[in-house]
Coordinates of C-alpha atoms and ligand atoms in Angstrom, one line a residue:
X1 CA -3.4 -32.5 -34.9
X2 CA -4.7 -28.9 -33.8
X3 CA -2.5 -27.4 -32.2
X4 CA -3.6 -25.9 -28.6
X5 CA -5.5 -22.6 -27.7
X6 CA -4.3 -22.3 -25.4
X7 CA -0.3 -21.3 -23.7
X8 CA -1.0 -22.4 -20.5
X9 CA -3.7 -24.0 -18.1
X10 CA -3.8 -24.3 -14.8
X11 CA -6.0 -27.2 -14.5
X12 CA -7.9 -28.8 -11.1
X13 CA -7.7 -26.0 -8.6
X14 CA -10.0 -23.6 -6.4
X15 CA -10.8 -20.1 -8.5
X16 CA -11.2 -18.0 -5.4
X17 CA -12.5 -14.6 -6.5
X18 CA -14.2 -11.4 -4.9
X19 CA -17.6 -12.8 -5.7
X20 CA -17.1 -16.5 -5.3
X21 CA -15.1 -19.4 -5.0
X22 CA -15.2 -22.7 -7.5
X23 CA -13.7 -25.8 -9.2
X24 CA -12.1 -24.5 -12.3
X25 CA -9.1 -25.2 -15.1
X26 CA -7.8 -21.7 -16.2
X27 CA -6.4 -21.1 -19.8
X28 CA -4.3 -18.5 -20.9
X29 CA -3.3 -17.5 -23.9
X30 CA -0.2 -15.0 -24.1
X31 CA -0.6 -12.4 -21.5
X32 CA -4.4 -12.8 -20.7
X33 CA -6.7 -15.2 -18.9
X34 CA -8.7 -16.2 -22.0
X35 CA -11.4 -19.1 -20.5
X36 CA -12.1 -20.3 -17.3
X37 CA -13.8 -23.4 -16.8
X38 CA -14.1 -27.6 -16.2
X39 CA -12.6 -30.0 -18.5
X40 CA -10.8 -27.3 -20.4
X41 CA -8.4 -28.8 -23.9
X42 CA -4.5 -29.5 -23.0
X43 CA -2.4 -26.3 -22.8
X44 CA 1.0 -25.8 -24.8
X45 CA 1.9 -26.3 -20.5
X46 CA 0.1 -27.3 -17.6
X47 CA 0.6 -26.4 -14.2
X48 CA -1.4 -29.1 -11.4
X49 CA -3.0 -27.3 -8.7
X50 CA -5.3 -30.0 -7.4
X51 CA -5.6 -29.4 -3.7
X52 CA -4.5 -25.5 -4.4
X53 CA -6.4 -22.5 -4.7
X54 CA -5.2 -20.5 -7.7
X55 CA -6.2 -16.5 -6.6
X56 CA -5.7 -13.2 -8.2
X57 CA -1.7 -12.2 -7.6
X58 CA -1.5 -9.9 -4.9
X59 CA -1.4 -6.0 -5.4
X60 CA 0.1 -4.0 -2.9
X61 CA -0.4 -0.5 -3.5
X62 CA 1.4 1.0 -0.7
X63 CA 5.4 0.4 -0.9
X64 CA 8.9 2.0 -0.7
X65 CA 11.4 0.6 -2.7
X66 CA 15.2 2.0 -3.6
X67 CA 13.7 5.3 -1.7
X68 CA 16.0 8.2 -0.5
X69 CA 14.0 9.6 2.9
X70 CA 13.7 13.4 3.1
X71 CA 16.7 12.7 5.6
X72 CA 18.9 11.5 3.1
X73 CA 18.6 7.8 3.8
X74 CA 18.2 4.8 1.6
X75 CA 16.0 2.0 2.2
X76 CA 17.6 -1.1 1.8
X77 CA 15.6 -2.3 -1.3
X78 CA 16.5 -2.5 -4.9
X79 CA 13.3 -2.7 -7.2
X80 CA 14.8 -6.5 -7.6
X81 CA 15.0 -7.4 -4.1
X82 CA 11.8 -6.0 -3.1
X83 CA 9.5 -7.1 -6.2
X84 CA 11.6 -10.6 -6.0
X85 CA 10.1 -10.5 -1.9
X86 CA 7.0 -9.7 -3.3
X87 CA 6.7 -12.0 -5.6
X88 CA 7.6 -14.8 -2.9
X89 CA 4.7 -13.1 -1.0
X90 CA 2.3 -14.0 -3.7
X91 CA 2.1 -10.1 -5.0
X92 CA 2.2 -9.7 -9.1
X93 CA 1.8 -6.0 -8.7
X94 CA 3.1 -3.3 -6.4
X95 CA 2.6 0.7 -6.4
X96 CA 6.0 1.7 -5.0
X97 CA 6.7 5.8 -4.8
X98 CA 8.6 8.9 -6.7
X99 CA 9.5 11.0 -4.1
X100 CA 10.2 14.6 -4.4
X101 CA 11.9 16.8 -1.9
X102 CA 12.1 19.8 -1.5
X103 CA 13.8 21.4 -4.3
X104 CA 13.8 18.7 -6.5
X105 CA 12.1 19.0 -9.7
X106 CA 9.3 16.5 -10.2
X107 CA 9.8 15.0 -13.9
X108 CA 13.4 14.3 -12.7
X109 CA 12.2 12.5 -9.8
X110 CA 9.4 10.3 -12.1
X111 CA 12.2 9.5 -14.3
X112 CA 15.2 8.3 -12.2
X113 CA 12.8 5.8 -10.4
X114 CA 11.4 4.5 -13.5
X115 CA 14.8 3.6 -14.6
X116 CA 15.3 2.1 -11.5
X117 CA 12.2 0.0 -11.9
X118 CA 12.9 -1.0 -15.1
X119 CA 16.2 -2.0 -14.3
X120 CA 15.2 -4.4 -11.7
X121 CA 11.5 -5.2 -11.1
X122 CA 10.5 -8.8 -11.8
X123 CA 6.8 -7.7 -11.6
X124 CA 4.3 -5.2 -12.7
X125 CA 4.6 -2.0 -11.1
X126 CA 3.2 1.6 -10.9
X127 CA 4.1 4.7 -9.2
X128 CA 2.5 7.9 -6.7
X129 CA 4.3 10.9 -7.1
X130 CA 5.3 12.3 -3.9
X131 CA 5.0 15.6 -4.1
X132 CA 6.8 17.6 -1.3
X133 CA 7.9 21.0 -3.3
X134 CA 4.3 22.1 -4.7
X135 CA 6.0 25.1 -6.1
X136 CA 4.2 26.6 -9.6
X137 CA 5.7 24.4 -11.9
X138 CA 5.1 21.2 -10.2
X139 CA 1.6 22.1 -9.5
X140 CA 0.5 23.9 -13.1
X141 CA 3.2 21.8 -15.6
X142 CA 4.7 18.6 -14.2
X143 CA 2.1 16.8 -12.3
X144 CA -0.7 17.6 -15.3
X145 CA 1.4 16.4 -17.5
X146 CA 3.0 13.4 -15.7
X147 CA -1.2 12.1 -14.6
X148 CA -1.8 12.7 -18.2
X149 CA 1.3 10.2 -19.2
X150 CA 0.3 7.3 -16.7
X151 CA 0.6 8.5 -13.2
X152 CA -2.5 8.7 -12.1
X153 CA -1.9 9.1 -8.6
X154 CA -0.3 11.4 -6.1
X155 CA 0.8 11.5 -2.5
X156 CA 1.0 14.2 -0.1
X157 CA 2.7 13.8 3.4
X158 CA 0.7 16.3 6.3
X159 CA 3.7 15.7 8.9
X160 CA 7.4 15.1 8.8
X161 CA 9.2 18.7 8.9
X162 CA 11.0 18.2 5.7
X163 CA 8.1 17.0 3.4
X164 CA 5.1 18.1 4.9
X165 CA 2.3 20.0 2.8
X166 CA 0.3 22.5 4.7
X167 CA -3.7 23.1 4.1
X168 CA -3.0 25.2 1.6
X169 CA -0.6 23.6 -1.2
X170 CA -2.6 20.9 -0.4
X171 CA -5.5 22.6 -1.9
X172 CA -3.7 23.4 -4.6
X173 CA -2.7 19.7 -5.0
X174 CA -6.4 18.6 -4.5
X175 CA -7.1 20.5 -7.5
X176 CA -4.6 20.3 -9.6
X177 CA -5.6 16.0 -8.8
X178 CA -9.2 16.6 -10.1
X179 CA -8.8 18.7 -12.9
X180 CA -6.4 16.2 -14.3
X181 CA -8.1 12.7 -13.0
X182 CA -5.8 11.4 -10.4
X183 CA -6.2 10.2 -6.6
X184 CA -4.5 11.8 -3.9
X185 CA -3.3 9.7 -1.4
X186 CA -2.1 11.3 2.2
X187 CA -0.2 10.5 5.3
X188 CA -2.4 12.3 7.7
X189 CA -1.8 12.8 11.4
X190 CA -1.7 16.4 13.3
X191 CA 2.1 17.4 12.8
X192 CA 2.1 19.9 15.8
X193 CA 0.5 17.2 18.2
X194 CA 3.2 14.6 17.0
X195 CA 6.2 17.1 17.2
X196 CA 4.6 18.5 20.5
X197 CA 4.8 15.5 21.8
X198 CA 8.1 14.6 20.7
X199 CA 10.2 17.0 21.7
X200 CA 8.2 17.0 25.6
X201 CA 9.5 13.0 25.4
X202 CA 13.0 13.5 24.4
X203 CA 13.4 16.7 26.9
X204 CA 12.6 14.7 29.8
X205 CA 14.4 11.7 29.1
X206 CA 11.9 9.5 27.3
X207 CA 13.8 8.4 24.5
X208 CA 13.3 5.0 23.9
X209 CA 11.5 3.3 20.9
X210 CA 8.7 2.7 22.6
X211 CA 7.9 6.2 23.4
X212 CA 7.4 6.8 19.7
X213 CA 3.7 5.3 19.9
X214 CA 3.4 7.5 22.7
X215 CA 4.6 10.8 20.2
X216 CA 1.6 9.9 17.9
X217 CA -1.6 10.7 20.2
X218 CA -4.7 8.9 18.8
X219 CA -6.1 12.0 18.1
X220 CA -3.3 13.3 15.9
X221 CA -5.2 10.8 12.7
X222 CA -8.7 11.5 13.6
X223 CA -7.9 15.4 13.8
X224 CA -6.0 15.3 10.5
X225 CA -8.8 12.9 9.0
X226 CA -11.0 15.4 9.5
X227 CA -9.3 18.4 8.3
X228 CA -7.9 16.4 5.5
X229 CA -11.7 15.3 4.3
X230 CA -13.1 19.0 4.8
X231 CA -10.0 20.1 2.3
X232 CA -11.2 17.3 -0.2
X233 CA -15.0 17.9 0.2
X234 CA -14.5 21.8 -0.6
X235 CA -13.5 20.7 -4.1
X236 CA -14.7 17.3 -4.2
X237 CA -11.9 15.4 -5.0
X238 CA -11.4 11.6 -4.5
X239 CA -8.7 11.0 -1.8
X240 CA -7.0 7.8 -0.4
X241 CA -6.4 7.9 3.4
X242 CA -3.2 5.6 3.8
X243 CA -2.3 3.3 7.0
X244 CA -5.6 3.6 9.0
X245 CA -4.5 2.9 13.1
X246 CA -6.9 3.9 15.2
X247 CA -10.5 3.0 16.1
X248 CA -11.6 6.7 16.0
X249 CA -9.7 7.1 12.8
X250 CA -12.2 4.5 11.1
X251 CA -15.3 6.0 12.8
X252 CA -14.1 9.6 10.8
X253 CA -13.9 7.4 7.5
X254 CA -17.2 5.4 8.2
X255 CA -18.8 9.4 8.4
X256 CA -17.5 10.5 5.8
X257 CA -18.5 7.7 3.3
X258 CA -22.1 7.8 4.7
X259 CA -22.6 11.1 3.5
X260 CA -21.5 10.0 -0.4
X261 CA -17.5 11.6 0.0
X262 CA -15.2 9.7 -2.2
X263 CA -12.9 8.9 0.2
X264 CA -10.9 5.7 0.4
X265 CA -9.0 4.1 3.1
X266 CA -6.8 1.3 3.7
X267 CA -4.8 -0.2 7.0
X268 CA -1.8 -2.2 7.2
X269 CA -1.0 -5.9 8.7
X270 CA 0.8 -3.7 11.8
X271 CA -2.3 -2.1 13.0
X272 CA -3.9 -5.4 12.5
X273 CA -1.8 -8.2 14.5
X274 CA 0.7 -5.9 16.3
X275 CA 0.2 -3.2 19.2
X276 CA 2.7 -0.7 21.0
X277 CA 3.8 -3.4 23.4
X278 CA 5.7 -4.4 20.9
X279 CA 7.8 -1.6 21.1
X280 CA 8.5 -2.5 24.4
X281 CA 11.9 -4.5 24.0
X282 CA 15.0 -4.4 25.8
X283 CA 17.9 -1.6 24.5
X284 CA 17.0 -0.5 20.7
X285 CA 15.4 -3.8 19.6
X286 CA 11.8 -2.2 19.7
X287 CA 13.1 -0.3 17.0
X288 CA 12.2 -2.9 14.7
X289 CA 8.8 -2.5 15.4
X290 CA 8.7 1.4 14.8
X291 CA 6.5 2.8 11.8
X292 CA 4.4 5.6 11.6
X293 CA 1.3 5.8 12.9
X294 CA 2.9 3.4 15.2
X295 CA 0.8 0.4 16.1
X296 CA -1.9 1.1 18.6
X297 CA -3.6 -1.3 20.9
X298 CA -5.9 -4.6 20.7
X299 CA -9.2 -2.9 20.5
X300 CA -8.5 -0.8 17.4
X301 CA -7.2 -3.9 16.0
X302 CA -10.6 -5.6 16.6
X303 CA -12.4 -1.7 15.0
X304 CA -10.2 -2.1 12.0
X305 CA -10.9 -6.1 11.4
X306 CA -15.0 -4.2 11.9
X307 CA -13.9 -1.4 9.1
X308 CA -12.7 -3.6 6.7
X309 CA -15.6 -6.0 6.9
X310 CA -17.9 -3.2 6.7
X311 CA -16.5 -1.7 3.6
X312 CA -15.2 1.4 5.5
X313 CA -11.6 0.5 4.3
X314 CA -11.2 -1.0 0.9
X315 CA -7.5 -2.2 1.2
X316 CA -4.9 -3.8 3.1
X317 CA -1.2 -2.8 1.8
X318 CA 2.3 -3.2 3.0
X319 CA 3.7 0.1 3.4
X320 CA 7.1 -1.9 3.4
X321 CA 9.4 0.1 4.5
X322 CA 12.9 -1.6 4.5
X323 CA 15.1 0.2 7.3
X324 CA 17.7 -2.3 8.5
X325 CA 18.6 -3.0 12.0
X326 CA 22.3 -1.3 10.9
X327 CA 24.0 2.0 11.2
X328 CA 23.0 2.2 7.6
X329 CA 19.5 1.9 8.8
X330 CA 17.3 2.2 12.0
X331 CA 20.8 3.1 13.7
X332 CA 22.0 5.4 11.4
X333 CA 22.3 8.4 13.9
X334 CA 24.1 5.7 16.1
X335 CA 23.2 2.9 18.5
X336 CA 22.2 4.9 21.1
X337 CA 19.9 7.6 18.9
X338 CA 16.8 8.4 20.9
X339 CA 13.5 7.3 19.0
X340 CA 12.9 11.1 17.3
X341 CA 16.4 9.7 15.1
X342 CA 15.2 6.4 13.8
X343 CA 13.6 5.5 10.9
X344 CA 10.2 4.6 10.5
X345 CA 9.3 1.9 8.8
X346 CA 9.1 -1.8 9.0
X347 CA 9.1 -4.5 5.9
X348 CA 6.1 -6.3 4.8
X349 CA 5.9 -7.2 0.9
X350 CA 6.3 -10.8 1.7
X351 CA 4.2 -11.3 4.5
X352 CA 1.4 -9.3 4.2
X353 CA -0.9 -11.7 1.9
X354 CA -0.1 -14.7 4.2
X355 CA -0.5 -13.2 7.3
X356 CA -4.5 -12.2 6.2
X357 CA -4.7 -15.4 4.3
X358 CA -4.1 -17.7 7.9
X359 CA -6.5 -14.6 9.7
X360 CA -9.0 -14.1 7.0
X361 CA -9.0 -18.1 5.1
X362 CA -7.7 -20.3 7.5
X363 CA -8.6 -18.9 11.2
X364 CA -11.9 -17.5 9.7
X365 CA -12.2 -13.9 11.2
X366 CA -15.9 -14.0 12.2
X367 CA -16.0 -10.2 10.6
X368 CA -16.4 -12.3 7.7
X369 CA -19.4 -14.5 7.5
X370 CA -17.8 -17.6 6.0
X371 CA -16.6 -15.2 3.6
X372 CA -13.1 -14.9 4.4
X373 CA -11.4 -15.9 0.8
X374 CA -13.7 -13.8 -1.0
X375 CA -13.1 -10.3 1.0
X376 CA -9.1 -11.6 1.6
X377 CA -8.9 -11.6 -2.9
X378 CA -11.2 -8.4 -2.7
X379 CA -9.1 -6.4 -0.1
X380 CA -5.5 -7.9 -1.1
X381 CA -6.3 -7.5 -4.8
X382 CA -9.6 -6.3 -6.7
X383 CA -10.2 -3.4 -5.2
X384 CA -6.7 -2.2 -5.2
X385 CA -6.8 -2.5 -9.2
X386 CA -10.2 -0.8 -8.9
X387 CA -9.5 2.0 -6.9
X388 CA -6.3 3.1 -8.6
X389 CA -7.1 2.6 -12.1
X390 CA -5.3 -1.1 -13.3
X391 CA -8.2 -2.2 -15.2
X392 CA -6.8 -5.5 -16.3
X393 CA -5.0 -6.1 -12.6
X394 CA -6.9 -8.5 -9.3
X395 CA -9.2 -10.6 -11.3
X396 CA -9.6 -14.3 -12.4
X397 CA -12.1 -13.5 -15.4
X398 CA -11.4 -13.6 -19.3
X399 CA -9.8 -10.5 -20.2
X400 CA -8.0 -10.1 -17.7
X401 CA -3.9 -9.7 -17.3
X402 CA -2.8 -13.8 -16.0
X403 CA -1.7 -12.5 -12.8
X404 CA -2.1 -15.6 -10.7
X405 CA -0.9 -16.9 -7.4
X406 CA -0.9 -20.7 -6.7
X407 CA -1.7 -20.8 -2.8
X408 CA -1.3 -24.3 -0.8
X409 CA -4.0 -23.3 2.0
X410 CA -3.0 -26.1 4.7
X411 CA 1.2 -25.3 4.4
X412 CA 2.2 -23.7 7.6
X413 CA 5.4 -21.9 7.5
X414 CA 6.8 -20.3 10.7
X415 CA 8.6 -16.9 9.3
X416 CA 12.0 -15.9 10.2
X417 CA 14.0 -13.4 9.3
X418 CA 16.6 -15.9 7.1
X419 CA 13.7 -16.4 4.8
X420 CA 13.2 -13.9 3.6
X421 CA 13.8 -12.4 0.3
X422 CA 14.2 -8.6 1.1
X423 CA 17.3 -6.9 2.1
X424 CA 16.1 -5.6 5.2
X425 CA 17.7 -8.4 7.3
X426 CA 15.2 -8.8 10.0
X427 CA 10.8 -9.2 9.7
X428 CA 9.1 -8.4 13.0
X429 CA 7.0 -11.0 12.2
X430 CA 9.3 -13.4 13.0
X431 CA 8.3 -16.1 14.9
X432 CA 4.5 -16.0 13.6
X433 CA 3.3 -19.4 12.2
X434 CA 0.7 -18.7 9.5
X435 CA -1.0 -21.9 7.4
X436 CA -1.3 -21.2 3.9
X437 CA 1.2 -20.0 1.1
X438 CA 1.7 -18.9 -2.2
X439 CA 3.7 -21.5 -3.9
X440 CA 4.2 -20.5 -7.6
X441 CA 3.1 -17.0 -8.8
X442 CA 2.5 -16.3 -12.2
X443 CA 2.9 -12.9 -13.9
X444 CA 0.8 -12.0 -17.8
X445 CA 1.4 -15.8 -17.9
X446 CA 4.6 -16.2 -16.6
X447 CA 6.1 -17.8 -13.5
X448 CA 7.7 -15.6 -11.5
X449 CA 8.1 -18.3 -8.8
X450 CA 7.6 -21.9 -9.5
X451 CA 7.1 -24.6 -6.7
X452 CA 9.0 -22.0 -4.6
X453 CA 11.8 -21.3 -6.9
X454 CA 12.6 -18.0 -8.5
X455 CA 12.6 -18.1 -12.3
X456 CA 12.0 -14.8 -13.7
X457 CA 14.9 -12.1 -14.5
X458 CA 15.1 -8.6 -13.3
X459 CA 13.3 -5.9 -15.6
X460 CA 10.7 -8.5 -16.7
X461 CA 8.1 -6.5 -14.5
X462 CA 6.5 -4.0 -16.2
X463 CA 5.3 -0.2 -15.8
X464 CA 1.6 0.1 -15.9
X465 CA 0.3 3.0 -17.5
X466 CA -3.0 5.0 -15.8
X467 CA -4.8 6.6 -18.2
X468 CA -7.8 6.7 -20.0
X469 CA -10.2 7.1 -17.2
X470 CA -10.4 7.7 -13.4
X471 CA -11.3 5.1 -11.1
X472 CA -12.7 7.0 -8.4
X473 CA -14.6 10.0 -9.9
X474 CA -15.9 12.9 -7.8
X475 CA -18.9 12.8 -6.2
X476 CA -20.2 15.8 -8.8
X477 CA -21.7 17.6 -5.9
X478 CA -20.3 20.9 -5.1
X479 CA -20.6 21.9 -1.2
X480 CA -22.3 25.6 -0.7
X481 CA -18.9 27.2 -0.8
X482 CA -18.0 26.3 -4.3
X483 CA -21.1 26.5 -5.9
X484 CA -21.9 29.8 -7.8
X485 CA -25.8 29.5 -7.0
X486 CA -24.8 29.9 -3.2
X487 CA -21.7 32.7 -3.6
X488 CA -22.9 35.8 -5.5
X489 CA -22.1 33.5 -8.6
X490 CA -18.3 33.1 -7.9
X491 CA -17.0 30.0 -10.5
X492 CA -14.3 29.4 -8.2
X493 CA -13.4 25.6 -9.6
Ligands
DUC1 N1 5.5 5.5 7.7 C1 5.3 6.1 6.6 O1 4.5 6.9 6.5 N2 6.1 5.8 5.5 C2 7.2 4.9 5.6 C3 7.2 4.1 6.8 C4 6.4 4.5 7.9 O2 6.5 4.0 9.0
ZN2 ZN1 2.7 7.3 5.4
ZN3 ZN1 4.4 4.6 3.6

């Protein structure tokens, strides 16, 4: 007898991809998804998803795990809590961050969180340099030479005293990004509106978490949208716009990409189901709910459910932030801080896939024509991978990485804080019943969670490596002021 072709199959399920959805038996061999079809031989093991839907694993692009904050602070994640949360979220991929502050030296900073990540993850992973000290070396040695080893993308903050980049470095950044093939991804909001603001609250007396929504005007994002796309354009290089809020924010993104910029965008499940009411607790409590941009209100909700259908943002992340409710967390300047002391920052790796899934799959967001599994895999997954260069990440097709999650679409879980698997202590999704869940998740072929049990070890996750090409090129169009023909022949780039 022959023995099998195959490792594994996953046989009598749902494929739901980007472009479709369909009856099919996957086989993988090793790592990779090697055929995809009906009737397909045994596999050395078989996994039953009659009545499932097996989907891409999801990739969440926009996490902090085992982080120090400018102030010091450390999240409450280890790589093995967080990617084990993740994992139990249906994720088989995150993009967490090495963060530089001021003074520190970049390689240093790539290094001791990659040994942190190897250490612990239980899935793949990849990393944006932070870059808050864009002194000479970190701008003309490390960072060329850290894209050119794998990390192919950067992040720059525009507010936050202690990390903020001003138009200038972040020229210098921007360029620096395109000569060496990387994306720059920014935090962008008007840092003298938001400080402004601030300080005005606190002086009279408004100190409570809900006032930090009101610290963030509207017009802080579409203001530093703007500025931050006219810095981009100049040298047209490819930038991702993180954690999209506002209505008027989208419009500036919608603009921009209907006049060719390479600019890329995502939002966040908190803009999408929450608003600032929810700030609005009793005592501290509403600190729970504090990120930044905060949550806004229900119409930009309903603009960014329009912007992602449209195209105008491309994906939906995390930005898990684990702060707990503790003096080592949200309270750490004490439980009666005003809201200018706490942490910003709320946790998400486990709940953002379900939470679109029951919008998106199972309530049918009308944004979505019917469509609502397809652009859930394409936001959640494929274009992630796309956009930041994991070329054999977010698909179900031959060739590709066996990063698959097992969802039972009719389960309906209520979400509490007890389950989950982070070490933040407390979801403020609590309460929310969603119906559908990832059940087992499998990562380059193996489970990672199996009928809801954890199997895999720490470290088994992997570091992806982004090289060898750049998934968002420029647009090779150089504006008036950078092109020699239009500047007394200046070659300024
Ligand atoms: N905002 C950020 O920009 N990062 C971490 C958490 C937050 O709320
Ligand atoms: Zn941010
Ligand atoms: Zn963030």
């Amino acid at each position: 007898m022959s023995a099998s072709p195959y490792d594994l199959v996953i046989r009598g399920g749902t494929v739901g991809t980007a472009g479709g959805t369909y009856p099919a038996d996957v086989a993988v061999k090793g790592e990779t998804i090697v055929a995809i079809g009906q009737g397909l031989p045994a596999g050395v093991r078989e996994i039953d998803a009659s009545g499932k839907l097996v989907l891409p694993g999801g990739i969440d692009t926009h996490t902090h795990i085992e982080q120090v904050s400018a102030g010091g602070l450390l999240n409450a994640d280890t790589f093995e809590s967080a990617t084990t949360s993740a994992a139990f979220g249906g994720n088989t991929t995150v993009v967490s961050f090495a963060a530089q502050h001021r003074g520190l030296d970049l390689r240093k900073v790539v290094d001791d969180y990659a040994k942190l990540a190897d250490r612990g993850a239980l899935i793949d992973y990849a990393f944006h340099m932070i870059v808050a000290n864009p002194d000479q070396k970190t701008i003309e040695t490390d960072l060329p030479a850290l894209i050119r080893e794998g990390h192919a993308s950067i992040k720059v903050f525009m507010t936050y005293d202690l990390i903020k980049v001003d138009d200038e470095p972040l020229l210098d950044v921007l360029l620096t990004a395109r000569e060496n093939r990387a994306l720059v991804c920014v935090h962008a909001e008007n840092h003298g509106m938001i400080s402004w603001m601030g300080k005005r609250l606190v002086k009279k007396g408004y100190v409570q978490p809900k006032y930090h929504a009101i610290s963030h005007p509207r017009g802080s994002e579409a203001e530093a949208f703007t500025r931050l796309i006219a810095l981009s354009a100049l040298i047209d290089q490819p930038i991702m716009i993180f954690h999209v809020s506002t209505a008027e924010g989208a419009q500036v993104i919608r603009d921009a990409r209907a006049q060719g910029l390479k600019v890329f965008a995502e939002t966040c499940p908190q803009y999408l189901f929450m608003t600032k009411h929810d700030l609005d607790k009793p005592g501290m409590e509403g600190a729970k709910w504090m990120c930044s941009p905060p949550p806004r209100d229900a119409a930009d909700q309903e603009a960014l459910w329009r912007a992602l259908a449209l195209g105008d943002l491309q994906t939906v992340t995390s930005d898990h932030a684990p702060y707990r409710f503790d003096e080592t967390g949200k309270l750490s300047a004490g439980p009666n801080a005003n809201f200018k002391q706490i942490a910003n920052g709320l946790p998400g790796l486990e709940v953002r896939l379900p939470l679109m899934f029951d919008a998106m799959v199972s309530k049918g967001r009308p944004e979505f024509d019917g469509r609502g599994l397809e652009a859930f895999v394409n936001l959640t997954a494929t274009q992630p991978a796309q956009i930041y260069n994991l070329p054999k990440k977010g698909q179900i097709a031959p060739g590709f990485d066996a990063d698959i999650a097992i969802w039972e679409p009719k389960k309906q879980v209520t979400i509490t804080d007890a389950a989950m698997h982070d070490l933040t202590g407390f979801t403020p999704f609590a309460g929310t019943t969603v119906t559908g869940w990832p059940v087992t998740v499998i990562r380059r072929g193996s489970e990672v969670v199996s009928d809801g049990q954890l199997v895999a070890k720490a470290g088994s996750g992997r570091w992806l490596k982004r090289t060898g090409g750049w998934a968002a090129e420029p647009t090779g169009r150089l504006t008036s002021d950078m092109d020699p023909a239009t500047n007394f022949g200046a070659r300024i780039l």
